GROMACS .gro file of C-alpha atoms in nm:
model
  366
    1MET     CA    1   8.487  15.071   1.866
    2VAL     CA    2   8.329  14.797   2.104
    3LYS     CA    3   8.026  14.823   1.809
    4CYS     CA    4   8.229  14.721   1.548
    5TYR     CA    5   8.460  14.488   1.731
    6ILE     CA    6   8.031  14.299   1.856
    7GLU     CA    7   7.977  14.345   1.459
    8LEU     CA    8   8.286  14.200   1.332
    9ALA     CA    9   8.220  13.941   1.587
   10SER     CA   10   7.827  13.872   1.451
   11ASP     CA   11   8.007  13.882   1.098
   12ALA     CA   12   8.238  13.578   1.186
   13ARG     CA   13   7.972  13.386   1.352
   14MET     CA   14   7.749  13.380   1.060
   15ILE     CA   15   8.033  13.319   0.816
   16THR     CA   16   8.123  12.990   1.049
   17ALA     CA   17   7.779  12.916   1.069
   18THR     CA   18   7.643  12.928   0.686
   19PRO     CA   19   7.854  12.530   0.629
   20HIS     CA   20   7.636  12.411   0.946
   21LEU     CA   21   7.306  12.613   0.862
   22ARG     CA   22   7.342  12.444   0.485
   23ARG     CA   23   7.347  12.119   0.597
   24LEU     CA   24   7.096  12.147   0.830
   25GLN     CA   25   6.837  12.281   0.563
   26LEU     CA   26   6.964  12.024   0.372
   27CYS     CA   27   6.886  11.744   0.686
   28LYS     CA   28   6.552  11.880   0.685
   29LYS     CA   29   6.489  11.848   0.342
   30ASN     CA   30   6.577  11.532   0.367
   31ILE     CA   31   6.393  11.466   0.704
   32THR     CA   32   6.049  11.572   0.456
   33PHE     CA   33   6.190  11.390   0.161
   34LEU     CA   34   6.293  11.016   0.277
   35PRO     CA   35   5.984  10.911   0.455
   36LEU     CA   36   5.797  11.016   0.114
   37LEU     CA   37   6.059  10.800  -0.059
   38ALA     CA   38   6.010  10.521   0.137
   39TRP     CA   39   5.660  10.516   0.136
   40SER     CA   40   5.672  10.566  -0.263
   41LEU     CA   41   5.855  10.267  -0.259
   42LEU     CA   42   5.667  10.053  -0.046
   43PHE     CA   43   5.356  10.168  -0.196
   44LYS     CA   44   5.503  10.020  -0.575
   45CYS     CA   45   5.604   9.729  -0.416
   46CYS     CA   46   5.249   9.696  -0.280
   47VAL     CA   47   5.079   9.771  -0.649
   48ASN     CA   48   5.344   9.475  -0.789
   49LEU     CA   49   5.231   9.270  -0.564
   50VAL     CA   50   4.894   9.306  -0.620
   51LYS     CA   51   4.945   9.274  -1.021
   52PHE     CA   52   5.172   8.958  -0.904
   53ILE     CA   53   4.830   8.827  -0.738
   54GLU     CA   54   4.618   8.942  -1.012
   55ASN     CA   55   4.824   8.725  -1.219
   56ILE     CA   56   4.829   8.341  -1.037
   57LEU     CA   57   4.479   8.399  -0.999
   58SER     CA   58   4.441   8.463  -1.418
   59GLN     CA   59   4.640   8.196  -1.516
   60PRO     CA   60   4.435   7.897  -1.636
   61ASP     CA   61   4.718   7.638  -1.482
   62PHE     CA   62   4.655   7.751  -1.152
   63ILE     CA   63   4.261   7.764  -1.258
   64ALA     CA   64   4.305   7.408  -1.397
   65ARG     CA   65   4.471   7.274  -1.019
   66HIS     CA   66   4.258   7.415  -0.797
   67ARG     CA   67   3.901   7.305  -0.931
   68PHE     CA   68   3.710   6.995  -0.885
   69SER     CA   69   3.566   6.934  -1.227
   70GLU     CA   70   3.715   7.014  -1.589
   71LYS     CA   71   3.346   7.239  -1.580
   72ASP     CA   72   3.400   7.406  -1.323
   73PHE     CA   73   3.465   7.765  -1.389
   74VAL     CA   74   3.482   7.751  -1.751
   75ARG     CA   75   3.194   7.995  -1.875
   76ASP     CA   76   3.226   8.381  -1.830
   77ARG     CA   77   3.068   8.421  -1.483
   78ILE     CA   78   3.014   8.665  -1.164
   79LEU     CA   79   3.144   8.403  -0.900
   80SER     CA   80   3.492   8.345  -1.093
   81LEU     CA   81   3.736   8.138  -0.952
   82GLN     CA   82   3.910   8.484  -0.887
   83VAL     CA   83   3.532   8.655  -0.757
   84ILE     CA   84   3.538   8.433  -0.467
   85ILE     CA   85   3.938   8.321  -0.387
   86LEU     CA   86   3.898   8.774  -0.359
   87PHE     CA   87   3.622   8.803  -0.124
   88LEU     CA   88   3.673   8.473   0.097
   89LEU     CA   89   4.008   8.678   0.171
   90ASN     CA   90   3.852   8.978   0.271
   91PHE     CA   91   3.848   8.919   0.622
   92LEU     CA   92   3.467   8.819   0.659
   93ARG     CA   93   3.281   8.944   1.002
   94GLY     CA   94   2.948   9.037   0.919
   95SER     CA   95   2.689   8.733   0.790
   96TYR     CA   96   2.729   8.588   0.446
   97GLN     CA   97   2.480   8.840   0.271
   98ASP     CA   98   2.553   9.154   0.400
   99GLU     CA   99   2.914   9.090   0.347
  100LEU     CA  100   2.817   8.986  -0.058
  101ASP     CA  101   2.626   9.277  -0.146
  102ASN     CA  102   2.908   9.509   0.018
  103PHE     CA  103   3.174   9.307  -0.200
  104PHE     CA  104   3.003   9.381  -0.533
  105LYS     CA  105   2.909   9.745  -0.454
  106ASN     CA  106   3.289   9.773  -0.364
  107ILE     CA  107   3.419   9.638  -0.635
  108ARG     CA  108   3.169   9.788  -0.919
  109GLY     CA  109   3.176  10.111  -0.751
  110TYR     CA  110   2.765  10.131  -0.645
  111LYS     CA  111   2.700  10.425  -0.439
  112ILE     CA  112   2.439  10.155  -0.259
  113ALA     CA  113   2.474   9.780  -0.189
  114ARG     CA  114   2.287   9.585  -0.478
  115ARG     CA  115   2.213   9.244  -0.492
  116ILE     CA  116   2.357   9.084  -0.734
  117VAL     CA  117   2.444   8.718  -0.555
  118THR     CA  118   2.246   8.493  -0.327
  119LYS     CA  119   2.439   8.317  -0.067
  120SER     CA  120   2.343   7.983  -0.199
  121GLU     CA  121   2.417   8.058  -0.492
  122PHE     CA  122   2.798   8.158  -0.346
  123SER     CA  123   2.758   7.829  -0.094
  124LYS     CA  124   2.717   7.658  -0.435
  125ALA     CA  125   3.020   7.804  -0.640
  126ARG     CA  126   3.242   7.761  -0.342
  127LYS     CA  127   3.207   7.386  -0.320
  128LYS     CA  128   3.369   7.402  -0.661
  129LEU     CA  129   3.706   7.564  -0.521
  130LYS     CA  130   4.007   7.341  -0.364
  131TYR     CA  131   4.132   7.444  -0.008
  132GLN     CA  132   4.478   7.395  -0.166
  133ALA     CA  133   4.423   7.689  -0.376
  134PHE     CA  134   4.498   7.965  -0.099
  135ILE     CA  135   4.859   7.740   0.065
  136GLU     CA  136   4.956   7.781  -0.318
  137LEU     CA  137   4.844   8.175  -0.347
  138ASN     CA  138   4.998   8.249   0.026
  139GLN     CA  139   5.331   8.035  -0.091
  140GLN     CA  140   5.350   8.247  -0.430
  141GLN     CA  141   5.283   8.532  -0.251
  142THR     CA  142   5.522   8.508   0.049
  143ASP     CA  143   5.832   8.412  -0.170
  144PHE     CA  144   5.733   8.729  -0.385
  145PHE     CA  145   5.757   8.939  -0.026
  146TYR     CA  146   6.136   8.799   0.045
  147ARG     CA  147   6.244   8.851  -0.354
  148GLU     CA  148   6.112   9.209  -0.328
  149PHE     CA  149   6.044   9.356  -0.042
  150ASN     CA  150   6.429   9.401   0.143
  151PRO     CA  151   6.305   9.220   0.469
  152ARG     CA  152   6.430   9.224   0.819
  153THR     CA  153   6.700   9.022   0.940
  154TRP     CA  154   6.903   8.924   1.258
  155GLN     CA  155   7.221   8.947   1.201
  156GLY     CA  156   7.197   8.860   0.835
  157LEU     CA  157   6.954   8.563   0.903
  158ARG     CA  158   6.610   8.478   0.837
  159LEU     CA  159   6.369   8.445   1.143
  160ALA     CA  160   6.117   8.163   1.140
  161ALA     CA  161   5.915   8.056   1.496
  162PHE     CA  162   5.794   7.712   1.453
  163ASP     CA  163   5.485   7.712   1.725
  164GLY     CA  164   5.135   7.620   1.763
  165SER     CA  165   4.813   7.627   1.951
  166THR     CA  166   4.437   7.422   1.937
  167VAL     CA  167   4.147   7.575   1.786
  168ARG     CA  168   3.749   7.434   1.880
  169LEU     CA  169   3.609   7.320   1.558
  170PRO     CA  170   3.156   7.287   1.442
  171PRO     CA  171   3.021   6.975   1.616
  172THR     CA  172   2.949   6.775   1.313
  173ASN     CA  173   2.999   6.382   1.374
  174GLU     CA  174   3.196   6.402   1.039
  175ILE     CA  175   3.481   6.672   1.208
  176ALA     CA  176   3.434   6.464   1.558
  177GLU     CA  177   3.548   6.149   1.394
  178HIS     CA  178   3.855   6.309   1.210
  179PHE     CA  179   4.005   6.545   1.465
  180GLY     CA  180   3.838   6.353   1.800
  181THR     CA  181   3.649   6.552   2.086
  182TRP     CA  182   3.853   6.659   2.324
  183GLY     CA  183   3.682   6.842   2.706
  184VAL     CA  184   3.734   6.966   3.056
  185HIS     CA  185   3.675   6.738   3.375
  186ARG     CA  186   3.303   6.676   3.372
  187GLY     CA  187   3.213   6.896   3.080
  188PRO     CA  188   3.101   6.896   2.751
  189SER     CA  189   3.300   6.739   2.506
  190CYS     CA  190   3.341   6.905   2.150
  191PRO     CA  191   3.614   6.871   1.844
  192MET     CA  192   3.910   7.010   1.871
  193ALA     CA  193   4.211   7.037   1.624
  194ARG     CA  194   4.601   7.149   1.679
  195ILE     CA  195   4.726   7.449   1.418
  196SER     CA  196   5.075   7.531   1.389
  197GLN     CA  197   5.273   7.785   1.156
  198MET     CA  198   5.652   7.921   1.067
  199PHE     CA  199   5.595   8.275   1.104
  200ASP     CA  200   5.868   8.526   1.055
  201PRO     CA  201   5.849   8.703   1.385
  202LEU     CA  202   6.055   9.030   1.260
  203ASN     CA  203   5.779   9.088   0.911
  204LYS     CA  204   5.571   8.957   1.050
  205ILE     CA  205   5.482   8.653   0.769
  206SER     CA  206   5.300   8.303   0.804
  207VAL     CA  207   5.497   8.132   0.586
  208ASP     CA  208   5.333   7.782   0.657
  209ALA     CA  209   5.013   7.700   0.820
  210LEU     CA  210   4.876   7.378   0.921
  211ILE     CA  211   4.587   7.210   1.079
  212ALA     CA  212   4.576   6.856   1.199
  213PRO     CA  213   4.372   6.621   1.443
  214LYS     CA  214   4.430   6.801   1.843
  215GLY     CA  215   4.660   6.482   1.924
  216VAL     CA  216   4.902   6.509   1.655
  217ASP     CA  217   5.223   6.609   1.828
  218GLU     CA  218   5.353   6.962   1.778
  219ARG     CA  219   5.737   6.850   1.689
  220GLU     CA  220   5.538   6.643   1.399
  221LEU     CA  221   5.367   6.970   1.219
  222ALA     CA  222   5.723   7.144   1.298
  223ALA     CA  223   5.871   6.910   1.056
  224GLU     CA  224   5.633   6.935   0.795
  225HIS     CA  225   5.685   7.307   0.834
  226CYS     CA  226   6.062   7.228   0.707
  227ARG     CA  227   5.977   7.178   0.390
  228TYR     CA  228   5.991   7.557   0.359
  229LEU     CA  229   6.293   7.614   0.564
  230ARG     CA  230   6.601   7.815   0.308
  231LYS     CA  231   6.964   7.851   0.400
  232ASN     CA  232   7.051   8.136   0.645
  233THR     CA  233   6.736   8.061   0.832
  234LEU     CA  234   6.694   8.094   1.164
  235ILE     CA  235   6.404   7.890   1.347
  236LEU     CA  236   6.320   7.967   1.685
  237LEU     CA  237   6.165   7.684   1.925
  238ASP     CA  238   5.936   7.685   2.233
  239ARG     CA  239   6.024   7.457   2.497
  240GLY     CA  240   5.783   7.182   2.379
  241TYR     CA  241   5.991   7.171   2.050
  242PRO     CA  242   6.346   7.023   2.160
  243ALA     CA  243   6.446   6.694   2.008
  244PHE     CA  244   6.775   6.570   1.872
  245TRP     CA  245   6.575   6.415   1.510
  246LEU     CA  246   6.409   6.796   1.477
  247PHE     CA  247   6.764   6.936   1.503
  248LYS     CA  248   6.923   6.713   1.277
  249LEU     CA  249   6.598   6.804   1.009
  250ILE     CA  250   6.659   7.131   1.039
  251LEU     CA  251   7.024   7.111   1.008
  252SER     CA  252   6.973   6.884   0.699
  253TYR     CA  253   6.823   7.193   0.541
  254GLU     CA  254   7.154   7.467   0.612
  255ALA     CA  255   6.934   7.618   0.869
  256ASP     CA  256   6.998   7.653   1.252
  257PHE     CA  257   6.796   7.679   1.555
  258CYS     CA  258   6.746   7.823   1.894
  259ALA     CA  259   6.525   7.669   2.164
  260ARG     CA  260   6.452   7.718   2.501
  261VAL     CA  261   6.484   7.362   2.662
  262SER     CA  262   6.388   7.228   2.991
  263ASN     CA  263   6.723   7.202   3.195
  264THR     CA  264   6.574   6.853   3.275
  265LYS     CA  265   6.531   6.742   2.940
  266TRP     CA  266   6.893   6.603   2.890
  267ASN     CA  267   7.155   6.522   3.195
  268ILE     CA  268   7.413   6.763   3.007
  269VAL     CA  269   7.112   7.044   2.986
  270SER     CA  270   7.121   6.948   3.360
  271GLU     CA  271   7.453   6.984   3.455
  272PHE     CA  272   7.491   7.275   3.289
  273TYR     CA  273   7.197   7.420   3.455
  274HIS     CA  274   7.357   7.318   3.759
  275SER     CA  275   7.701   7.447   3.635
  276GLY     CA  276   7.631   7.833   3.670
  277LEU     CA  277   7.826   7.890   3.375
  278ARG     CA  278   7.670   8.127   3.144
  279GLU     CA  279   7.733   7.970   2.814
  280LYS     CA  280   7.897   7.631   2.708
  281ILE     CA  281   7.955   7.413   2.356
  282VAL     CA  282   7.872   7.048   2.401
  283GLU     CA  283   7.848   6.739   2.201
  284ILE     CA  284   7.481   6.613   2.177
  285PRO     CA  285   7.458   6.194   2.117
  286PRO     CA  286   7.095   6.048   2.049
  287ILE     CA  287   6.964   5.848   2.252
  288LYS     CA  288   6.755   5.541   2.133
  289THR     CA  289   6.399   5.676   1.974
  290ALA     CA  290   6.606   5.943   1.853
  291LEU     CA  291   6.812   5.707   1.634
  292ALA     CA  292   6.504   5.486   1.535
  293GLN     CA  293   6.335   5.916   1.420
  294CYS     CA  294   6.693   5.977   1.234
  295ARG     CA  295   6.639   5.720   1.028
  296ASP     CA  296   6.296   5.715   0.947
  297LEU     CA  297   6.374   6.013   0.805
  298GLY     CA  298   6.685   5.962   0.622
  299LEU     CA  299   6.896   6.179   0.882
  300ASP     CA  300   7.259   6.156   0.968
  301THR     CA  301   7.278   6.013   1.328
  302ALA     CA  302   7.585   6.129   1.455
  303PRO     CA  303   7.599   6.407   1.778
  304PHE     CA  304   7.649   6.752   1.704
  305ARG     CA  305   7.747   7.014   1.857
  306CYS     CA  306   7.603   7.247   2.007
  307ARG     CA  307   7.597   7.617   2.256
  308LEU     CA  308   7.386   7.605   2.566
  309ILE     CA  309   7.321   7.954   2.723
  310ARG     CA  310   7.190   8.085   3.048
  311VAL     CA  311   6.931   8.393   3.015
  312GLU     CA  312   6.764   8.508   3.321
  313LEU     CA  313   6.468   8.613   3.190
  314ASP     CA  314   6.202   8.902   3.260
  315SER     CA  315   5.998   8.679   3.457
  316GLY     CA  316   6.249   8.583   3.779
  317GLU     CA  317   6.320   8.279   3.593
  318THR     CA  318   6.633   8.114   3.431
  319GLY     CA  319   6.622   8.011   3.111
  320ILE     CA  320   6.833   7.759   2.912
  321LEU     CA  321   6.848   7.797   2.522
  322ILE     CA  322   6.976   7.520   2.265
  323THR     CA  323   7.177   7.645   1.959
  324SER     CA  324   7.344   7.568   1.690
  325LEU     CA  325   7.522   7.890   1.670
  326ILE     CA  326   7.855   7.799   1.841
  327ASP     CA  327   8.042   8.109   1.684
  328THR     CA  328   8.075   8.294   2.009
  329ALA     CA  329   8.237   8.552   1.786
  330LEU     CA  330   7.975   8.618   1.545
  331TYR     CA  331   7.727   8.571   1.756
  332PRO     CA  332   7.803   8.705   2.140
  333TYR     CA  333   7.681   8.580   2.455
  334GLU     CA  334   7.463   8.905   2.511
  335LEU     CA  335   7.278   8.923   2.189
  336PHE     CA  336   7.011   8.569   2.274
  337LYS     CA  337   6.766   8.753   2.551
  338GLU     CA  338   6.677   8.962   2.297
  339LEU     CA  339   6.644   8.696   2.049
  340TYR     CA  340   6.438   8.485   2.249
  341HIS     CA  341   6.229   8.723   2.244
  342CYS     CA  342   6.189   8.805   1.911
  343ARG     CA  343   5.923   8.471   1.925
  344TRP     CA  344   5.662   8.672   2.087
  345PRO     CA  345   5.504   8.829   1.829
  346VAL     CA  346   5.431   8.469   1.704
  347GLU     CA  347   5.227   8.422   2.028
  348GLU     CA  348   5.035   8.735   1.938
  349ASP     CA  349   4.962   8.660   1.593
  350TYR     CA  350   4.711   8.368   1.725
  351LYS     CA  351   4.540   8.655   1.909
  352VAL     CA  352   4.492   8.807   1.619
  353ILE     CA  353   4.345   8.477   1.400
  354LYS     CA  354   4.178   8.413   1.702
  355THR     CA  355   3.991   8.730   1.789
  356TRP     CA  356   4.012   8.950   1.540
  357LEU     CA  357   3.956   8.743   1.208
  358THR     CA  358   3.759   8.476   1.451
  359MET     CA  359   3.890   8.185   1.343
  360GLU     CA  360   3.659   8.002   1.549
  361ASN     CA  361   3.351   8.113   1.398
  362PHE     CA  362   3.246   7.905   1.194
  363SER     CA  363   2.947   7.992   0.910
  364GLY     CA  364   2.896   7.677   0.747
  365LYS     CA  365   2.982   7.317   0.650
  366SER     CA  366   3.131   7.385   0.265
   0.00000   0.00000   0.00000
């Protein structure tokens, strides 16, 4: 009898467990299938992106816009505009001749590298190409990414960080005359440039990049990045950027901002810092210099409302954020410490540009 009850209980457990087992088996299938599906969709998007770029590079209008002479890139030659661009996008690290030999080995399927083009021939052909080709190509593929890849967002907003750095340039007279020279006390001076980019930190996309003399203010370059702003974009800024006119410029594109601000920047910020409050909605009026800058840019000069937020940083510092996101229900206080840290990938991207891509390793004048 006891054995009978045990068997009945065992059967009951099996009957009860059967739907769960089926769901478990289905979950296991999904665990295996869904990543494969995701990779398949990503692969399809990447293939479409490559085809999209190939199509751009072969368009007669694109070629005509980015050559110096109507006679350039007309004949069917080895060093076509497409080949030159693809080679330059190949993250060159070795000597040009070795890179050229390996490049043609790969695209032609040779087992052993052959001398198809010399570096002097390549240098001569490269001078026919305008640098603006890369700017247009980057903008086209960035637009394609946001259109086709279902990009990540923050609270439904596209994130973009403005950030700058400096780079050493080759010590030639022409470069020194344009960019200026800088050096440490009693040390040798060399040409330096200021670089700046508009970077999507969630999707690791450089939307726009600029280079200018080091003496150019980073906010001037930020203003140029604003040409690429879209509605429902949130701009992340570090302490060097806050300015009435720049905030007004961002708002004029129906975009938003969140910036760290020095607690001595404006009186209203200093008062908030010493108040001990964790957040407050305030109105920022323009000062005289801001009025002039706004008028030069054709911007509205009326005061604007914004939100001041106190965050305790991991370093132990108390940081003050200023943001146009004043809806406390949609954007509660707890979101902002993590949001400010979202800009960190733009700092890391400069390490990639300088270290991995060796941006400061110049090997030629053309």
